[in-house]
PDB file of C-alpha atoms in Angstrom:
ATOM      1  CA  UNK P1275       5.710  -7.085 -27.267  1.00 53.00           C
ATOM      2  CA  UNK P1276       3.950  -9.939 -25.751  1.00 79.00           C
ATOM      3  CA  UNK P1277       4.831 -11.001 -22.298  1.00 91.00           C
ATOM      4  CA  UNK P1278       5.195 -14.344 -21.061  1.00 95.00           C
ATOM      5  CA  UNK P1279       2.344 -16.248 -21.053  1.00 95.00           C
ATOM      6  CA  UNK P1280       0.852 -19.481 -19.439  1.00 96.00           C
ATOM      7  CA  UNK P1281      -1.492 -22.067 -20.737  1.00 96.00           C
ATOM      8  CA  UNK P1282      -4.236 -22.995 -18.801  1.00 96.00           C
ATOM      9  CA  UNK P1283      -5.036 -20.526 -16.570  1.00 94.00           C
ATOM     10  CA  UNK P1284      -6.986 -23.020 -14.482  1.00 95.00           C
ATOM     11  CA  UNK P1285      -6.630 -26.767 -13.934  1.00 97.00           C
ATOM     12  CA  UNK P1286      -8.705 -28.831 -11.684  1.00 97.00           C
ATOM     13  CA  UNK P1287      -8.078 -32.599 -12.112  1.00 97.00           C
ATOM     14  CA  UNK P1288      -9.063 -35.785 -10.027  1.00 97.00           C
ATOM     15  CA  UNK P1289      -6.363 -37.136  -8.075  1.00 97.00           C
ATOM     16  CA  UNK P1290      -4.236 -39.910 -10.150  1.00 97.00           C
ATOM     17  CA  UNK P1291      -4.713 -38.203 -13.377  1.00 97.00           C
ATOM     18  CA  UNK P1292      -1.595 -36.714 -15.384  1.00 98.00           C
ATOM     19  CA  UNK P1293      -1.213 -32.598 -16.073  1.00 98.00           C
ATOM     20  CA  UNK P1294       0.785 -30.963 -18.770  1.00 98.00           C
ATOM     21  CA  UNK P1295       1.441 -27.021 -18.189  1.00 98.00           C
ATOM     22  CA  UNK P1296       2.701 -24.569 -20.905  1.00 97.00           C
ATOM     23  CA  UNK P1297       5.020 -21.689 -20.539  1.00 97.00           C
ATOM     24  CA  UNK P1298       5.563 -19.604 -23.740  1.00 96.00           C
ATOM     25  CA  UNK P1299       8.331 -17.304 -22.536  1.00 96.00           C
ATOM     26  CA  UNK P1300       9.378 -13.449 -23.796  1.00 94.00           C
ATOM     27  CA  UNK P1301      10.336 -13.937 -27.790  1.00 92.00           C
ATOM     28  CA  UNK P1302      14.273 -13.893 -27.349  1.00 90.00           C
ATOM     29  CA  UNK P1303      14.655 -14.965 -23.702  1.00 92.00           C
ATOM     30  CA  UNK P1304      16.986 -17.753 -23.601  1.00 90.00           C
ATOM     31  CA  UNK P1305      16.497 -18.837 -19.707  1.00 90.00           C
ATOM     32  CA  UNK P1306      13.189 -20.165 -18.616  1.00 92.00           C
ATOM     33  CA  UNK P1307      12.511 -20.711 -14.784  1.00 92.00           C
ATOM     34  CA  UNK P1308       9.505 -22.429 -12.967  1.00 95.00           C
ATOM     35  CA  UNK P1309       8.094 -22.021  -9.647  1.00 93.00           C
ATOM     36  CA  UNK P1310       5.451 -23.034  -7.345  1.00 93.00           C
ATOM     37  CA  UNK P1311       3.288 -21.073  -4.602  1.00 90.00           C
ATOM     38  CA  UNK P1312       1.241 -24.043  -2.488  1.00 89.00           C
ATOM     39  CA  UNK P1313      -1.449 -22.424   0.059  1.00 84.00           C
ATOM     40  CA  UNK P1314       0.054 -19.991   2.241  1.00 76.00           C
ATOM     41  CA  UNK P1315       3.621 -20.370   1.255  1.00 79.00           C
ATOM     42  CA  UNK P1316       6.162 -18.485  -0.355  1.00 78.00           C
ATOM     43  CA  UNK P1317       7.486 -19.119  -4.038  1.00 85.00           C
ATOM     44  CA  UNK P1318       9.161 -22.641  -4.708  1.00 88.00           C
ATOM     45  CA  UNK P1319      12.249 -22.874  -7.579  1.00 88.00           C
ATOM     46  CA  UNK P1320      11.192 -26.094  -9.358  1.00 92.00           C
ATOM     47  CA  UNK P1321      13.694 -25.612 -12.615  1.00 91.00           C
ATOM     48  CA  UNK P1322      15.510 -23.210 -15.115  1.00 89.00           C
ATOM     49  CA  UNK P1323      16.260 -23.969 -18.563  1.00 90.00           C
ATOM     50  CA  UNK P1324      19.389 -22.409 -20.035  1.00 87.00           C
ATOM     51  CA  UNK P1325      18.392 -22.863 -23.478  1.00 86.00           C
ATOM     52  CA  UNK P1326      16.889 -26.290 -24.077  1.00 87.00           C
ATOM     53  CA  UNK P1327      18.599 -27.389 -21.026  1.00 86.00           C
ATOM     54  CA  UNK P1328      17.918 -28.301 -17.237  1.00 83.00           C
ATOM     55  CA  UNK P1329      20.845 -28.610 -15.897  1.00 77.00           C
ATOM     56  CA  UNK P1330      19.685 -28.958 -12.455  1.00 79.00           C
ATOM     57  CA  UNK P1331      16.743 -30.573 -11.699  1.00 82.00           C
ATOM     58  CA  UNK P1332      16.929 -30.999  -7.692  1.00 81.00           C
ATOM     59  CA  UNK P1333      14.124 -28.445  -7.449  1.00 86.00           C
ATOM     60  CA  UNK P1334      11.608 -30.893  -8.396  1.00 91.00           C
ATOM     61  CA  UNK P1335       9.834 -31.612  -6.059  1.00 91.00           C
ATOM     62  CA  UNK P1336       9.387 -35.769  -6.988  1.00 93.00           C
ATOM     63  CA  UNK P1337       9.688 -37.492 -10.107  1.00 94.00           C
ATOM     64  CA  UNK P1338       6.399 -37.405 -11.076  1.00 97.00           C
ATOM     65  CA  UNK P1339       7.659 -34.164 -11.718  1.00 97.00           C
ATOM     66  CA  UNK P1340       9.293 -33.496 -15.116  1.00 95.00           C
ATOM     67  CA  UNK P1341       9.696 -30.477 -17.551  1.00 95.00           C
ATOM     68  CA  UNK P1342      10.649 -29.761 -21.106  1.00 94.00           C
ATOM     69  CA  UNK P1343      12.145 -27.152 -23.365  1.00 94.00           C
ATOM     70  CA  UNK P1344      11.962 -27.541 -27.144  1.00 87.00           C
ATOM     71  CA  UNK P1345      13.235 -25.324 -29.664  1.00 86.00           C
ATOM     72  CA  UNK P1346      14.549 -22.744 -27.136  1.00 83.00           C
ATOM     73  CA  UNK P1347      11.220 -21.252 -26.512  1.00 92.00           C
ATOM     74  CA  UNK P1348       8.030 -23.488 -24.552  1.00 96.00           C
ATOM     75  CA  UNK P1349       8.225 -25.419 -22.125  1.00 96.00           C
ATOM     76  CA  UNK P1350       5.966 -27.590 -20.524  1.00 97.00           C
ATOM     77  CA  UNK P1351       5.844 -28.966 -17.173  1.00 97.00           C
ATOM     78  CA  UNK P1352       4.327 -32.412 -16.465  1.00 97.00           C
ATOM     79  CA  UNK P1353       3.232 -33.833 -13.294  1.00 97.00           C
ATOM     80  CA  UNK P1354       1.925 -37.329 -13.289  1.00 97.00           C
ATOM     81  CA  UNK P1355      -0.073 -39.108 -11.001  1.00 97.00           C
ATOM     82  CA  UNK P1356      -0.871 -35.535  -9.480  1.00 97.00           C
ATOM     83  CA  UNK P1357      -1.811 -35.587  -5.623  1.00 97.00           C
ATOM     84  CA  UNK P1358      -3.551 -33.449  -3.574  1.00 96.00           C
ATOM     85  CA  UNK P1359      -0.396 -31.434  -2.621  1.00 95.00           C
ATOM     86  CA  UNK P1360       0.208 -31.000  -5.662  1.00 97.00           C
ATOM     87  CA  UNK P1361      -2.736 -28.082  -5.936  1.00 97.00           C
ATOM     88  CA  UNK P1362      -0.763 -24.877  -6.051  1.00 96.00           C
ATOM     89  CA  UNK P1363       0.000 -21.790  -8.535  1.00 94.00           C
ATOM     90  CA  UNK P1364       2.571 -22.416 -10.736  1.00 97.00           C
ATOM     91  CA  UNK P1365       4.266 -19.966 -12.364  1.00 96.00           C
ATOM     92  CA  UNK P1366       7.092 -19.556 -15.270  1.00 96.00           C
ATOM     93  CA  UNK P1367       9.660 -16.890 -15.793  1.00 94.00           C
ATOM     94  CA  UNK P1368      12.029 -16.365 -18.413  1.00 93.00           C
ATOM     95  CA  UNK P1369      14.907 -13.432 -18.694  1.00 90.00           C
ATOM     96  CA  UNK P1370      17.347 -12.390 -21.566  1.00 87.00           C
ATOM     97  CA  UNK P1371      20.191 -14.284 -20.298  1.00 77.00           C
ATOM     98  CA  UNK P1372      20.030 -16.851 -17.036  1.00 70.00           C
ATOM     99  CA  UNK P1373      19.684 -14.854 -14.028  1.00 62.00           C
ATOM    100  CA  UNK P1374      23.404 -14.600 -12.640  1.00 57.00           C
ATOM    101  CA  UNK P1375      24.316 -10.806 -11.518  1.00 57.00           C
ATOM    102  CA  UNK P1376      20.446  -9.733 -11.231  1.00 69.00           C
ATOM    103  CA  UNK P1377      18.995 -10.329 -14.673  1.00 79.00           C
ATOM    104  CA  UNK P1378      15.698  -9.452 -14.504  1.00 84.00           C
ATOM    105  CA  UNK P1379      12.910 -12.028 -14.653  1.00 88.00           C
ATOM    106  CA  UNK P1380       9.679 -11.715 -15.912  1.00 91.00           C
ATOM    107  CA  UNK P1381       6.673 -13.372 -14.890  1.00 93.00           C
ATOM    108  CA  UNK P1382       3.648 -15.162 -16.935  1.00 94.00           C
ATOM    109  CA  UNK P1383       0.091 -14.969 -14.984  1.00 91.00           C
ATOM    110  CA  UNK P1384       0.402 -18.781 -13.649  1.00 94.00           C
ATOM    111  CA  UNK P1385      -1.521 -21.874 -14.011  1.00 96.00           C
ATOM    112  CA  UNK P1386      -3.534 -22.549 -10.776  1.00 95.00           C
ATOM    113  CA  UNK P1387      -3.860 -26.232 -10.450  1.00 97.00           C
ATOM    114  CA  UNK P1388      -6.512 -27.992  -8.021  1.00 97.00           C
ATOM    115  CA  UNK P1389      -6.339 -31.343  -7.420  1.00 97.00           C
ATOM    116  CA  UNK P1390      -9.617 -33.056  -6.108  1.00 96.00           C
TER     117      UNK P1390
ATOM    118  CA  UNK A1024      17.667 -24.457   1.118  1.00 64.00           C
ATOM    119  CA  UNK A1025      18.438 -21.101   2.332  1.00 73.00           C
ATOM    120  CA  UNK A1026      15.954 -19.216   4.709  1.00 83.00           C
ATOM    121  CA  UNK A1027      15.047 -15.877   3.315  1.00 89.00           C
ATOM    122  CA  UNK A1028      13.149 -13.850   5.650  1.00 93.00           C
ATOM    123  CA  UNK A1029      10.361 -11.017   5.200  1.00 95.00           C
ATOM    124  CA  UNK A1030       9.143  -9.212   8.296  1.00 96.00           C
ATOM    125  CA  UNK A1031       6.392  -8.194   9.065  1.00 96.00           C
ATOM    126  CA  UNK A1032       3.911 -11.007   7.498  1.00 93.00           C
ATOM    127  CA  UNK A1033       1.200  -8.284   6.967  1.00 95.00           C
ATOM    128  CA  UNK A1034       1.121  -4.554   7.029  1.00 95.00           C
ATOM    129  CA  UNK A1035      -2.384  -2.298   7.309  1.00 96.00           C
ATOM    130  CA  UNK A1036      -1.453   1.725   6.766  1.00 97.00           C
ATOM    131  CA  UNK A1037      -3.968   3.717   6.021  1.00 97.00           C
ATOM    132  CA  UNK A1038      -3.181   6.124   2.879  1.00 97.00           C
ATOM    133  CA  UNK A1039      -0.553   9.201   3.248  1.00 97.00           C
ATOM    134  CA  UNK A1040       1.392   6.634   5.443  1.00 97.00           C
ATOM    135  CA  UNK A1041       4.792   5.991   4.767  1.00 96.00           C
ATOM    136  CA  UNK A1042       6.082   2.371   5.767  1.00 96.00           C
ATOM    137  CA  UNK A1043       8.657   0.226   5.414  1.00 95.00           C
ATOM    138  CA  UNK A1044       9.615  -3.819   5.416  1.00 94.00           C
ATOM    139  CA  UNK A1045      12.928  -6.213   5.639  1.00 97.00           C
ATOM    140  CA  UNK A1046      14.240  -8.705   3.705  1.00 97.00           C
ATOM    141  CA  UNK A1047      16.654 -10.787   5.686  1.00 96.00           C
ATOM    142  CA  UNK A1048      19.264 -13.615   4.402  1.00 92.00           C
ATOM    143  CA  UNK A1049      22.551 -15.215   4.676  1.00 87.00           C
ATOM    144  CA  UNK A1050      25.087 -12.956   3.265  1.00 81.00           C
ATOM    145  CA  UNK A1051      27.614 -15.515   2.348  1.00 77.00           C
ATOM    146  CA  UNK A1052      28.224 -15.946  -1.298  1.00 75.00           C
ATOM    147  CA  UNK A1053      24.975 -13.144  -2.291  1.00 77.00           C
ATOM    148  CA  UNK A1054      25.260 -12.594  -5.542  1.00 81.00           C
ATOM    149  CA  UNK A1055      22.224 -10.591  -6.293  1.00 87.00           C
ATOM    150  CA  UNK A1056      18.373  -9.465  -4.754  1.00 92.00           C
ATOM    151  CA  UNK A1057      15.166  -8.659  -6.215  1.00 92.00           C
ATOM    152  CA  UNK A1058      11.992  -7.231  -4.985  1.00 95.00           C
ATOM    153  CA  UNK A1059       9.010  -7.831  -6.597  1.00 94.00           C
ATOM    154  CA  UNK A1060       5.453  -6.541  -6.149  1.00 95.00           C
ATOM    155  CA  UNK A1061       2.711  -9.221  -6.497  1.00 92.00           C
ATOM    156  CA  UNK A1062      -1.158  -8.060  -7.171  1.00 91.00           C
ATOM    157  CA  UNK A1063      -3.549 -10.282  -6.422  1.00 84.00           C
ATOM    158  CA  UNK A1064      -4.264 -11.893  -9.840  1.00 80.00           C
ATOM    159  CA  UNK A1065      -1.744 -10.849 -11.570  1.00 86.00           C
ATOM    160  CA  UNK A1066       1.979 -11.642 -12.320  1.00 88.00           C
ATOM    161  CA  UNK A1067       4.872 -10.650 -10.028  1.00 90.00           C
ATOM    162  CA  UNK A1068       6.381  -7.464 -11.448  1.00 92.00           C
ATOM    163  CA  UNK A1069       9.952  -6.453 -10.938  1.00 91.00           C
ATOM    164  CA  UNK A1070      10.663  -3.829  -8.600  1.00 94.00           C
ATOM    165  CA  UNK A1071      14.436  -3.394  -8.374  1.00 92.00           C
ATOM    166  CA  UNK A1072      17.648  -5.257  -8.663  1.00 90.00           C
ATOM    167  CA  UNK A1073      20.448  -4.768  -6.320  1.00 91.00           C
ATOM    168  CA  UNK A1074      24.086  -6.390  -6.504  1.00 87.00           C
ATOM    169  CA  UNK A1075      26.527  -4.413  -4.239  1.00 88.00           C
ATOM    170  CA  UNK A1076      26.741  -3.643  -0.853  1.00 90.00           C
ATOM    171  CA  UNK A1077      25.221  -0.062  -0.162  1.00 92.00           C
ATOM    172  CA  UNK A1078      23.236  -0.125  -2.927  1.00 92.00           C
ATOM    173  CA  UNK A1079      20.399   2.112  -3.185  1.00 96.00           C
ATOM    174  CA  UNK A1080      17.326   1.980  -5.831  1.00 95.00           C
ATOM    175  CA  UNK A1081      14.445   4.522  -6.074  1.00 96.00           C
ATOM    176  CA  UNK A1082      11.109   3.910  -8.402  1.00 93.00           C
ATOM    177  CA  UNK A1083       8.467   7.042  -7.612  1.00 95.00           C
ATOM    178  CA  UNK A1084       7.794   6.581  -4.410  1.00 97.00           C
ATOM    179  CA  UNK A1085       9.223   3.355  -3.582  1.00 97.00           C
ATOM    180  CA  UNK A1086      13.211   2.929  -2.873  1.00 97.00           C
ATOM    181  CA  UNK A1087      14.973   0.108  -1.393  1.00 97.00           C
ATOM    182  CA  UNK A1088      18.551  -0.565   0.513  1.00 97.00           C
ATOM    183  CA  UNK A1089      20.810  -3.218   0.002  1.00 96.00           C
ATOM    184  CA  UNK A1090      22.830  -4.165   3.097  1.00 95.00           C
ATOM    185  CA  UNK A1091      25.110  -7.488   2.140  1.00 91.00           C
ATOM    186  CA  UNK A1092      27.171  -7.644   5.174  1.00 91.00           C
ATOM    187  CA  UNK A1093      24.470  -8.013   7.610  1.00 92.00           C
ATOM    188  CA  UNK A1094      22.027  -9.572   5.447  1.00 92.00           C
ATOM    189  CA  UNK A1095      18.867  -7.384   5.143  1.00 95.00           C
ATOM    190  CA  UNK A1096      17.554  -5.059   2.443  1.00 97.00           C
ATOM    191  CA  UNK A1097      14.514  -2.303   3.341  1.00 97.00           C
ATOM    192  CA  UNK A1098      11.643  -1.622   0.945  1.00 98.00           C
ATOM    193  CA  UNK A1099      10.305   1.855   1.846  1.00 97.00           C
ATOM    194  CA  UNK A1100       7.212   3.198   0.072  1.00 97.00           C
ATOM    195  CA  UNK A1101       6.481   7.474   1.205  1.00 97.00           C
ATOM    196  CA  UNK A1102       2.592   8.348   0.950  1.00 97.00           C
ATOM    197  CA  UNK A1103       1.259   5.011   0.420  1.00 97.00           C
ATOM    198  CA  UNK A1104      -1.983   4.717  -1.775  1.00 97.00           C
ATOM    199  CA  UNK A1105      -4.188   2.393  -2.213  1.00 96.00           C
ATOM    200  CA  UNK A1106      -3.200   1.033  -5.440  1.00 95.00           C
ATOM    201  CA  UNK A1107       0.292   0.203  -3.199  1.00 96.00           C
ATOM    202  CA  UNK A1108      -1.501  -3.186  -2.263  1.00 97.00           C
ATOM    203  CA  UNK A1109       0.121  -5.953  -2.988  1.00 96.00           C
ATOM    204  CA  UNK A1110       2.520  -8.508  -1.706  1.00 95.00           C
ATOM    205  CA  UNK A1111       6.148  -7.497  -1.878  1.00 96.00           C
ATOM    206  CA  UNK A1112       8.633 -10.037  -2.476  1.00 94.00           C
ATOM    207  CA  UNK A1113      12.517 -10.701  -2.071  1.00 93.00           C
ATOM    208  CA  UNK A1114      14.764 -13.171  -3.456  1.00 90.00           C
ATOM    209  CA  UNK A1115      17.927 -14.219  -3.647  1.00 88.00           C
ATOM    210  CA  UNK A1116      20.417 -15.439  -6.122  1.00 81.00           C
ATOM    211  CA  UNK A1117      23.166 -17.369  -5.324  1.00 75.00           C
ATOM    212  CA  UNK A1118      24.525 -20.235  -7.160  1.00 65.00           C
ATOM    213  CA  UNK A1119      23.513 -19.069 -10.676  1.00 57.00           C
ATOM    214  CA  UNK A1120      20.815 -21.533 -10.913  1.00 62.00           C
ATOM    215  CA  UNK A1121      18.877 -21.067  -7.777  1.00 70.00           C
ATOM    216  CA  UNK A1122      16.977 -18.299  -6.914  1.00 77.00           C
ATOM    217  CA  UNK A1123      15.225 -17.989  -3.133  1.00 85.00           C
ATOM    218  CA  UNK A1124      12.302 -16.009  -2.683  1.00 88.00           C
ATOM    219  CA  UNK A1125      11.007 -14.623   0.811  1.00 90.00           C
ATOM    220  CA  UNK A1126       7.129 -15.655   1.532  1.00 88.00           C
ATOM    221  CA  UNK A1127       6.470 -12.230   0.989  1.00 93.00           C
ATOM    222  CA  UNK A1128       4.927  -9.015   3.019  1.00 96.00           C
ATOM    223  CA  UNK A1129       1.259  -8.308   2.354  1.00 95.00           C
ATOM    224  CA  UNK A1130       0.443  -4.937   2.109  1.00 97.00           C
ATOM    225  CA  UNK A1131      -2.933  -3.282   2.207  1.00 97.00           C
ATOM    226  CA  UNK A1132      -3.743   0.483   2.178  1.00 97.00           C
ATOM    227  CA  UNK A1133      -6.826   1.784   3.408  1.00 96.00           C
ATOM    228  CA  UNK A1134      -8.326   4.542   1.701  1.00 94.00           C
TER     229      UNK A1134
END
């Protein structure tokens, strides 16, 4: 079956303007994570979606930052008003269940987003 | 935010070698740890997932320890080969919603 996948696989954008990322997770998988990777850092936890909820949303980073679930399956993630800092890989994950005892999570290719 | 630790950075072997790297983290309230191997353009792929104290997980030629006391888990690959490079990645779960990853270990092989 098809894996999870990420839509676009490249961004570059001026600084200011507003991005919208998709995630279309593993058919079935009812939790849905995001993540980061800036320039010579290790993975960020933005948000999981249980569902078509967030409960927590602490991981994002500001509130230009914001992300969606509909329908149980895509979600997108929308940063507004991107800045420079902003440029990073950004990757999406989704497993059968939400990750509690080790549930395995599975990885789309990422989006890499540059922001001029 | 919880500081998971990889060690070493960077790793050159040349093939045949065996080698090894460390996860470290705070051991109070672990509920579970991955390691994933990350290829350059591609997506992180699961490795293993440990839960209990002692655990022990083998794939071919790559195994892995779990040490929850003390706070440090060992990937171990025998015979590396080139196709071994990659960045290896831990992370942590511990409140069910959070999930910690190490900044990695970078391997590279030389043929």
């Amino acid at each position: 079956g098809a894996g999870v996948s990420q839509s676009p696989s490249n961004k570059v954008t001026e600084k200011g303007k507003d991005v919208e990322l998709r995630c279309d997770p593993i058919s079935g998988h009812t939790a849905l994570y995001w993540y980061r990777q800036s320039l010579g850092q290790g993975l960020e936890f933005l948000i999981y979606f249980q569902g078509n909820s967030a409960p927590d949303k602490s991981g994002l980073p500001s509130d230009r930052f914001s992300a969606e679930r509909t329908g149980g399956s895509v979600s997108t993630l929308t940063i507004q008003r991107t800045q420079q800092e902003d440029s990073a890989v950004y990757l999406c994950a989704s497993s059968l269940v939400l990750h509690i005892r080790g549930e395995t999570q599975y990885f789309g290719p990422g989006t890499r987003l540059l922001v001029l | 935010i919880l500081n998971v630790e990889q060690s070493p950075q960077s790793l050159h072997v040349q093939e045949g070698d065996s080698t090894n790297f460390t996860c470290s983290f705070p051991s109070s309230n672990f509920y579970a740890l991955h390691w994933y191997r990350w290829e350059t353009a591609k997506s992180p792929e699961a490795l293993f997932v440990m839960t209990l104290n002692g655990d022990e997980k083998k794939k071919g030629r790559i195994s892995a320890t779990l040490n929850t006391k003390e706070g440090y888990s060992y990937l171990y690959i025998k015979g590396s080969q080139p196709e071994d490079s990659a960045t290896y990645l831990c992370a942590l779960g511990y409140n069910f919603n959070k999930f910690y990853f190490g900044s990695g270990t970078k391997l590279n092989v030389k043929p």
